[in-house]
């Protein structure tokens, strides 16, 4: 279990150390007050003291909250809407989260499960567990994205509370893990986003940067846009775009160094991988090596903004591929970044888009021992759902056609179905092809008798269908046609066994009838029956008249 760090909040200690002030007295009756009251929704674990600490800066000022003057005890049911003084604006909000994300108010002993859109006030702590992520949004649309196993504290915005310059808008203390983000825009009105770590103070004038604190409290800063100022032990460095630095605890910042370049993907940047209902699939992403890389960080997500991560892996420099298996159908997005010898992470690659599309089949597909999908008879393949109109399919390297129209597979043997986004020439990629095997159908066609008596009205037939592995086969539209004569559908009497009665011609001059068994994919087999001649009945010669 990941051990969560217990961090003592640095702000607010002065208030805790000073003698407790007496609660503020309510204004006298009839006195007109200029204090503005705004609504506040009570959170689990809130009390009058904790709310006063959050919204007024001092817990001892709880008497200024009308509810707390009138109610005892001062534990308030969660969800209660109370009025509090001031222009109530939280320092930040938890914009989104994934999996195990927890928050801890300043006066709370226990961590509680966080929720989206949750207000984050001064001295709130936010923690992410393993494979968990969260996004924090500030009022001016600046943002930070917390990676797995990260811990930070939201501090107040005033210079007095933060001990930072008044030009800095926010203060966040990153205690462990990594956060990524920055300002919403870079312009003349942009003020730095102030972050602090156990080993450095960081002033961010960037829309995208990465700050990481490891278990030794070493801070690493990678800048992808704008610039970042890093200060420690009386020394300050300015880190420009595509550069980074690191600061060990108790030391000055290292000289900024160039970040490793983004890796390049091998193959198309937009790919389609085919699967079928009930079967899982996989795809493999490969990238070119980066000379300065000592490790790579690979991320796979369900959304282009990478909020809904499916997999995250940090691998050694010798591994240049990532294989994802057992993925359900849908859109996926991947990116990879190189990490150098001191742990600085470079800019990520271009986003690789992968669509896992479900291939609809007119016949049930079974997996063979080698993992290849198998079926018997004619196959009609298409892509169902909203993805069909944007895709094209081809068979065995042939021309591509819209995936809305069924792709016909009728020749027994091994086949490969390729898919691509419409109008996009996809590079050859083994994962883009869906392998299948069409097994030949073996037919045993029997008739009740090879020779029928004259005047017979019908003939009984039996058809047994097996594939090349001797498994029963069911084919749609099975019929028997007599030439001349009628036709009849074959009725199943057992797995792979069918019977029918076929009408024979009424023309007594017909001596042979040809029988053809067929299905929607064409003819399967032929037989014939002979019809015996009707026996000749000798004509009786009338006796001569008797002589009189």
XYZ file of C-alpha atoms in Angstrom:
548
model
C 0.000 0.000 0.000
C 1.302 3.407 -0.924
C 2.193 5.390 2.144
C 0.634 8.810 2.099
C 2.878 11.539 3.490
C 1.606 13.436 6.467
C 2.482 17.094 5.981
C 2.055 19.817 8.571
C 0.455 22.901 7.049
C 2.806 25.838 7.284
C 0.178 28.494 7.002
C -2.151 29.133 9.808
C 0.435 28.152 12.464
C 0.637 31.713 13.602
C -3.087 31.759 14.225
C -2.851 28.509 16.169
C 0.022 29.778 18.317
C -1.573 33.078 19.340
C -4.110 33.337 22.176
C -7.617 32.538 21.072
C -9.601 35.648 20.307
C -13.090 36.058 21.662
C -15.888 35.386 19.198
C -17.083 38.468 17.413
C -20.296 39.892 18.860
C -23.323 40.110 16.630
C -24.335 43.616 15.630
C -26.870 45.272 17.851
C -30.507 45.135 16.835
C -31.380 47.773 14.303
C -27.742 48.294 13.376
C -27.172 48.258 9.637
C -24.211 46.087 8.722
C -22.171 46.387 5.548
C -20.913 42.800 5.745
C -22.028 40.792 2.741
C -23.228 37.249 3.389
C -22.927 34.561 0.741
C -24.129 30.923 0.729
C -21.761 28.103 1.653
C -22.508 24.380 1.386
C -21.231 22.447 4.389
C -18.860 19.596 3.509
C -18.439 16.317 5.440
C -16.272 16.951 8.497
C -16.891 20.715 8.516
C -17.381 22.576 11.768
C -17.794 26.231 12.635
C -14.077 26.413 13.406
C -12.964 24.805 10.134
C -15.332 26.956 8.052
C -14.076 30.122 9.740
C -10.495 29.045 9.091
C -11.292 28.503 5.407
C -13.387 31.588 4.626
C -12.155 34.102 7.213
C -8.556 33.009 7.680
C -8.858 32.534 11.459
C -10.737 29.751 13.215
C -11.407 32.007 16.209
C -13.643 34.228 14.062
C -16.393 31.604 13.927
C -18.702 34.015 15.775
C -18.969 36.114 12.614
C -20.895 33.269 10.969
C -24.592 33.701 11.892
C -25.292 29.970 12.063
C -22.462 29.467 14.546
C -23.767 32.194 16.838
C -27.180 30.620 17.047
C -26.550 26.857 16.983
C -24.895 24.507 19.431
C -22.942 22.289 19.080
C -20.868 23.602 16.227
C -20.879 20.394 14.155
C -23.054 21.057 11.091
C -24.756 18.355 8.986
C -23.128 17.989 5.545
C -25.147 19.573 2.746
C -26.486 22.356 4.961
C -26.455 25.756 3.229
C -25.344 28.490 5.610
C -24.511 32.175 5.160
C -20.931 33.294 5.685
C -19.304 36.735 5.422
C -17.214 37.813 2.462
C -17.031 37.254 -1.270
C -16.763 33.504 -1.020
C -14.420 32.194 -3.683
C -12.449 28.998 -3.255
C -8.761 29.029 -4.100
C -9.319 26.223 -6.629
C -11.647 23.441 -7.731
C -11.121 19.770 -8.383
C -12.069 19.848 -12.065
C -11.901 16.095 -12.676
C -10.508 12.954 -11.129
C -9.854 9.313 -11.905
C -9.897 6.438 -9.420
C -8.431 7.003 -5.927
C -8.325 10.738 -5.204
C -8.753 12.070 -1.666
C -9.002 15.484 -0.060
C -8.412 16.678 3.488
C -9.724 19.963 4.909
C -7.343 21.787 7.257
C -9.252 21.012 10.449
C -10.092 17.427 9.540
C -8.262 14.443 10.988
C -9.272 12.024 8.237
C -8.911 12.023 4.480
C -12.166 11.769 2.546
C -12.959 10.686 -0.978
C -12.852 13.622 -3.365
C -15.501 14.346 -5.960
C -15.535 16.288 -9.238
C -16.186 20.058 -8.973
C -15.206 19.966 -5.323
C -14.131 23.356 -3.932
C -10.558 23.500 -2.642
C -9.966 26.121 0.015
C -6.848 27.372 1.695
C -4.826 24.598 3.375
C -6.807 21.833 1.687
C -4.671 18.817 0.828
C -5.230 16.656 -2.251
C -3.749 13.193 -2.707
C -3.775 10.713 -5.597
C -3.245 6.985 -5.168
C -1.668 4.468 -7.519
C -2.978 4.687 -11.106
C -5.011 7.727 -10.047
C -5.097 11.245 -11.459
C -6.763 14.591 -10.817
C -7.090 18.032 -12.369
C -7.107 21.248 -10.346
C -8.525 24.427 -11.906
C -8.006 27.963 -10.634
C -10.360 30.907 -11.074
C -8.318 32.418 -13.926
C -8.372 29.045 -15.769
C -4.811 28.174 -14.822
C -4.629 24.471 -14.114
C -2.524 21.657 -12.713
C -2.861 17.949 -13.442
C -1.770 15.597 -10.705
C -0.182 12.288 -11.655
C -0.259 9.090 -9.629
C 0.892 9.149 -5.979
C 1.018 12.934 -5.762
C 0.338 15.100 -2.720
C -0.119 18.858 -2.621
C -1.497 21.614 -0.417
C -3.605 24.557 -1.594
C -2.412 27.796 0.034
C -3.996 31.223 0.242
C -3.696 33.839 -2.495
C -2.634 36.817 -0.402
C 0.986 37.832 -0.053
C 0.645 37.886 3.710
C -0.551 34.318 3.817
C 1.833 32.937 1.270
C 4.898 35.064 2.041
C 5.239 35.480 -1.720
C 5.069 38.435 -4.065
C 1.684 40.113 -4.470
C 2.023 39.627 -8.225
C 1.681 35.884 -7.811
C -1.875 34.655 -8.073
C -1.885 31.324 -6.277
C 0.306 29.204 -4.130
C 0.400 25.418 -4.198
C 2.891 23.338 -2.290
C 3.766 20.081 -4.039
C 4.958 17.620 -1.437
C 5.286 14.447 -3.522
C 4.686 13.164 -7.019
C 4.261 15.124 -10.237
C 1.966 17.899 -11.447
C 1.666 19.214 -14.964
C 0.021 22.363 -16.311
C 0.371 26.119 -16.095
C -1.328 29.380 -16.983
C -4.347 29.591 -19.245
C -2.601 32.169 -21.470
C 0.661 34.059 -21.822
C 0.089 37.800 -22.188
C 1.020 41.088 -20.563
C -1.561 40.561 -17.827
C -0.347 37.078 -16.940
C 0.932 36.751 -13.399
C 3.098 33.833 -12.335
C 1.560 30.727 -10.848
C 3.535 30.142 -7.672
C 4.412 26.624 -6.576
C 6.626 25.477 -3.761
C 8.326 22.159 -3.043
C 10.434 20.927 -0.123
C 13.561 21.981 -2.038
C 12.602 24.968 -4.216
C 10.200 27.803 -5.014
C 8.870 27.846 -8.562
C 7.371 30.789 -10.485
C 5.525 29.589 -13.578
C 5.050 31.785 -16.641
C 4.182 28.870 -18.871
C 1.105 27.168 -20.212
C 2.698 23.736 -19.979
C 5.381 22.532 -17.615
C 6.062 19.501 -15.429
C 7.107 19.631 -11.781
C 8.067 16.427 -10.003
C 9.155 15.757 -6.410
C 10.731 12.367 -5.716
C 11.127 10.458 -2.453
C 14.429 12.223 -1.761
C 12.626 15.596 -2.097
C 14.565 16.428 -5.241
C 12.536 18.724 -7.494
C 12.637 18.435 -11.281
C 11.206 21.065 -13.611
C 10.636 20.541 -17.339
C 9.377 23.493 -19.404
C 7.448 23.006 -22.655
C 6.205 26.569 -23.147
C 7.128 30.053 -21.862
C 9.570 30.008 -18.966
C 9.794 29.044 -15.296
C 11.858 30.592 -12.518
C 13.351 28.147 -9.999
C 14.784 29.469 -6.736
C 16.610 27.647 -3.929
C 19.316 28.498 -1.397
C 19.491 32.123 -2.550
C 20.102 31.212 -6.199
C 17.612 31.490 -9.054
C 17.657 30.145 -12.617
C 15.357 30.901 -15.524
C 14.338 27.767 -17.398
C 13.250 28.392 -20.978
C 11.119 26.341 -23.348
C 12.454 22.818 -24.000
C 14.879 23.079 -21.079
C 14.775 21.695 -17.566
C 16.526 21.776 -14.230
C 16.605 19.903 -10.944
C 17.131 20.923 -7.321
C 18.337 18.592 -4.603
C 17.216 19.272 -1.041
C 19.438 21.941 0.505
C 21.262 22.736 -2.754
C 21.070 25.390 -5.466
C 19.296 24.739 -8.769
C 21.333 22.958 -11.428
C 22.168 24.763 -14.648
C 19.257 24.376 -17.104
C 19.806 21.662 -19.691
C 18.062 20.824 -22.936
C 15.287 18.261 -22.662
C 15.317 15.114 -24.803
C 13.309 15.530 -28.031
C 9.912 13.878 -28.487
C 10.007 10.319 -29.851
C 8.585 9.662 -33.319
C 6.040 6.914 -33.922
C 6.766 4.069 -36.302
C 3.764 3.683 -38.578
C 0.670 5.777 -39.134
C -0.440 8.308 -36.510
C -4.089 7.232 -36.980
C -4.833 3.534 -36.966
C -7.779 1.180 -37.008
C -7.664 -2.177 -35.260
C -10.477 -4.637 -35.948
C -12.095 -7.006 -33.500
C -15.335 -8.982 -33.333
C -18.068 -9.161 -30.741
C -17.073 -11.338 -27.819
C -13.367 -11.326 -28.679
C -10.677 -9.107 -27.143
C -7.957 -7.558 -29.232
C -4.576 -5.946 -28.896
C -2.445 -3.379 -30.617
C 1.222 -2.548 -30.505
C 2.660 0.978 -30.562
C 6.305 1.345 -31.575
C 8.529 4.401 -31.554
C 12.009 5.399 -32.667
C 14.772 5.593 -30.073
C 15.925 8.926 -28.635
C 19.671 9.240 -28.071
C 19.435 11.071 -24.736
C 16.739 8.799 -23.317
C 17.365 6.583 -20.323
C 13.690 5.762 -19.883
C 10.376 6.337 -21.663
C 6.980 7.168 -20.231
C 4.074 5.735 -22.235
C 0.457 6.761 -21.641
C -2.713 5.260 -23.125
C -6.053 6.979 -22.537
C -9.674 6.917 -23.681
C -9.743 10.688 -24.237
C -7.528 13.020 -26.248
C -6.880 15.174 -23.169
C -5.532 12.057 -21.373
C -7.799 12.468 -18.373
C -9.174 8.922 -18.680
C -5.970 6.928 -18.621
C -6.061 3.208 -19.342
C -2.371 2.413 -18.891
C 0.806 4.217 -17.854
C 4.205 2.567 -18.106
C 7.753 3.777 -17.516
C 10.186 1.484 -19.341
C 13.921 1.294 -19.909
C 15.687 2.822 -22.891
C 15.967 -0.560 -24.607
C 12.193 -0.986 -24.866
C 10.724 0.804 -27.871
C 7.232 -0.656 -27.994
C 4.126 -1.059 -25.882
C 1.561 -3.783 -26.425
C -1.963 -3.325 -25.100
C -4.147 -6.419 -24.840
C -7.764 -7.287 -24.027
C -9.033 -3.824 -24.948
C -12.746 -3.267 -25.594
C -13.878 -1.455 -28.721
C -13.568 2.334 -28.761
C -11.198 5.234 -29.341
C -7.790 5.286 -27.665
C -5.010 7.849 -27.603
C -1.335 7.239 -26.868
C 1.750 9.362 -26.310
C 5.314 8.693 -25.242
C 8.021 10.940 -23.805
C 11.742 10.425 -23.266
C 13.333 10.832 -19.815
C 17.031 11.711 -19.599
C 19.734 10.587 -17.194
C 18.811 13.060 -14.431
C 15.095 12.324 -14.649
C 13.954 15.293 -16.749
C 11.038 14.409 -19.000
C 10.998 15.809 -22.514
C 8.104 16.910 -24.629
C 5.669 14.105 -25.470
C 5.291 12.681 -28.944
C 2.442 13.513 -31.245
C -0.767 11.855 -30.144
C -1.321 8.432 -31.669
C -5.010 7.777 -32.330
C -6.204 4.182 -32.350
C -9.757 3.099 -33.077
C -10.701 -0.434 -32.096
C -13.734 -1.112 -34.281
C -16.097 -4.063 -34.002
C -16.362 -6.092 -37.174
C -19.904 -7.386 -37.634
C -20.104 -10.816 -39.281
C -23.037 -12.536 -40.941
C -21.844 -15.795 -39.413
C -20.582 -16.697 -35.972
C -16.798 -16.607 -35.754
C -14.933 -19.103 -33.590
C -11.298 -18.890 -32.580
C -9.064 -21.686 -33.815
C -6.213 -23.112 -31.768
C -3.882 -20.582 -33.354
C -6.140 -17.687 -32.331
C -7.407 -17.033 -35.866
C -11.152 -16.451 -36.270
C -12.884 -19.178 -38.272
C -16.224 -19.624 -39.997
C -17.770 -21.741 -42.739
C -19.535 -20.644 -45.877
C -20.045 -17.129 -47.192
C -19.145 -14.252 -44.857
C -20.488 -10.715 -44.992
C -18.336 -8.337 -42.933
C -19.056 -4.724 -41.993
C -18.421 -2.232 -39.205
C -21.432 -1.413 -37.101
C -22.351 1.757 -35.267
C -21.364 5.367 -35.841
C -17.766 4.493 -36.766
C -18.750 2.795 -40.034
C -19.176 5.957 -42.116
C -15.645 7.105 -41.344
C -13.873 3.837 -42.159
C -12.893 1.814 -45.193
C -12.287 -1.938 -45.486
C -10.318 -4.046 -47.928
C -9.837 -7.793 -48.341
C -6.411 -9.340 -48.872
C -4.796 -6.085 -49.986
C -7.510 -5.241 -52.515
C -9.161 -1.851 -53.023
C -10.729 -0.103 -50.045
C -14.468 0.539 -49.871
C -16.788 2.097 -47.307
C -17.221 -0.011 -44.185
C -20.959 0.654 -44.333
C -21.286 -1.739 -47.279
C -20.727 -5.429 -46.413
C -17.432 -6.953 -47.464
C -18.058 -10.363 -49.068
C -15.741 -13.295 -48.266
C -16.649 -16.502 -50.084
C -13.446 -18.281 -51.086
C -12.296 -20.917 -48.554
C -8.850 -20.315 -47.098
C -6.922 -17.691 -45.105
C -7.850 -14.020 -45.494
C -6.860 -10.675 -43.965
C -9.254 -7.738 -43.629
C -7.573 -4.334 -43.501
C -9.149 -1.141 -42.179
C -8.277 2.531 -42.331
C -9.819 5.925 -41.742
C -11.631 7.079 -44.879
C -9.277 8.805 -47.280
C -6.194 8.185 -45.140
C -3.498 6.035 -46.686
C -2.509 3.854 -43.742
C 1.045 2.588 -43.525
C 1.496 -1.162 -43.476
C 0.947 -2.372 -39.933
C 0.374 -5.949 -38.890
C -2.019 -4.905 -36.146
C -4.293 -3.162 -38.660
C -5.172 -6.478 -40.322
C -7.816 -8.855 -39.000
C -6.936 -12.459 -39.869
C -9.693 -14.974 -40.504
C -10.040 -18.417 -42.004
C -12.965 -19.531 -44.133
C -13.390 -23.283 -43.834
C -14.793 -25.322 -46.739
C -18.200 -26.953 -46.265
C -18.485 -30.672 -46.934
C -21.901 -31.877 -48.029
C -23.372 -35.369 -47.798
C -26.486 -35.403 -50.012
C -28.689 -38.501 -49.792
C -31.979 -39.438 -51.420
C -34.355 -42.051 -50.095
C -34.198 -44.063 -53.321
C -32.260 -43.697 -56.531
C -35.159 -45.020 -58.573
C -38.733 -44.058 -57.890
C -41.854 -45.774 -59.014
C -43.851 -44.252 -61.741
C -46.354 -41.751 -60.458
C -44.383 -40.848 -57.318
C -45.412 -37.429 -56.053
C -42.322 -36.517 -54.001
C -38.848 -37.636 -53.025
C -37.300 -37.633 -49.518
C -33.820 -36.109 -49.218
C -31.310 -35.719 -46.378
C -28.351 -33.305 -46.274
C -25.501 -33.441 -43.737
C -23.172 -30.430 -43.516
C -19.738 -30.487 -41.868
C -16.766 -28.148 -42.052
C -13.212 -29.314 -42.714
C -12.838 -30.017 -38.991
C -15.942 -32.243 -39.029
C -17.998 -29.826 -36.994
C -21.721 -29.369 -37.773
C -22.469 -26.407 -39.999
C -25.599 -24.283 -40.201
C -26.093 -22.318 -43.408
C -28.878 -19.818 -44.116
C -31.366 -20.351 -46.923
C -30.865 -24.102 -47.354
C -33.153 -25.507 -50.078
C -33.498 -28.435 -52.462
C -34.644 -27.775 -56.005
C -35.921 -30.454 -58.371
C -35.359 -29.990 -62.118
C -38.028 -30.362 -63.299
C -40.252 -30.180 -60.285
C -40.640 -28.052 -57.196
C -38.390 -26.848 -54.382
C -38.527 -27.150 -50.612
C -36.621 -25.681 -47.659
C -34.415 -28.039 -45.699
C -35.499 -28.436 -42.086
C -32.961 -29.110 -39.332
C -33.511 -32.405 -37.519
C -30.167 -32.410 -35.679
C -26.955 -30.368 -35.578
C -25.777 -30.197 -39.181
C -28.512 -32.607 -40.445
C -31.422 -31.451 -42.616
C -34.360 -33.139 -44.389
C -36.995 -32.193 -46.928
C -39.684 -33.592 -49.221
C -39.397 -32.328 -52.781
C -42.324 -32.402 -55.183
C -41.768 -34.304 -58.412
C -43.095 -33.339 -61.825
C -46.520 -34.577 -62.793
C -45.408 -35.202 -66.351
C -45.366 -38.988 -66.627
C -42.910 -38.822 -69.515
C -40.068 -37.554 -67.282
C -37.590 -40.314 -66.545
C -34.876 -38.460 -64.581
C -35.098 -35.579 -62.065
C -32.018 -33.592 -61.042
C -31.830 -32.368 -57.420
C -29.699 -29.402 -56.299
C -29.056 -28.415 -52.681
C -28.153 -24.739 -52.281
C -28.001 -21.857 -49.798
C -27.710 -18.071 -50.066
C -24.045 -18.475 -50.992
C -24.713 -20.740 -53.979
C -25.033 -24.424 -54.861
C -23.567 -27.085 -52.574
C -24.223 -30.463 -54.233
C -26.281 -32.277 -56.840
C -27.985 -35.657 -57.135
C -30.526 -37.236 -59.425
C -33.279 -39.800 -59.196
C -34.738 -41.926 -61.924
C -38.425 -42.534 -62.377
C -39.418 -45.971 -63.583
C -41.659 -46.382 -66.568
C -45.201 -47.189 -65.824
C -45.867 -50.904 -66.557
C -47.608 -51.554 -69.864
C -51.043 -53.012 -69.368
C -51.818 -55.385 -72.273
C -54.900 -54.475 -74.166
C -57.598 -57.079 -74.022
C -58.844 -58.258 -77.418
C -62.573 -58.556 -77.287
C -63.806 -62.095 -77.866
C -65.558 -62.745 -81.166
C -69.264 -62.921 -80.941
C -70.590 -66.370 -80.263
C -71.968 -68.311 -83.218
C -75.592 -68.856 -83.140
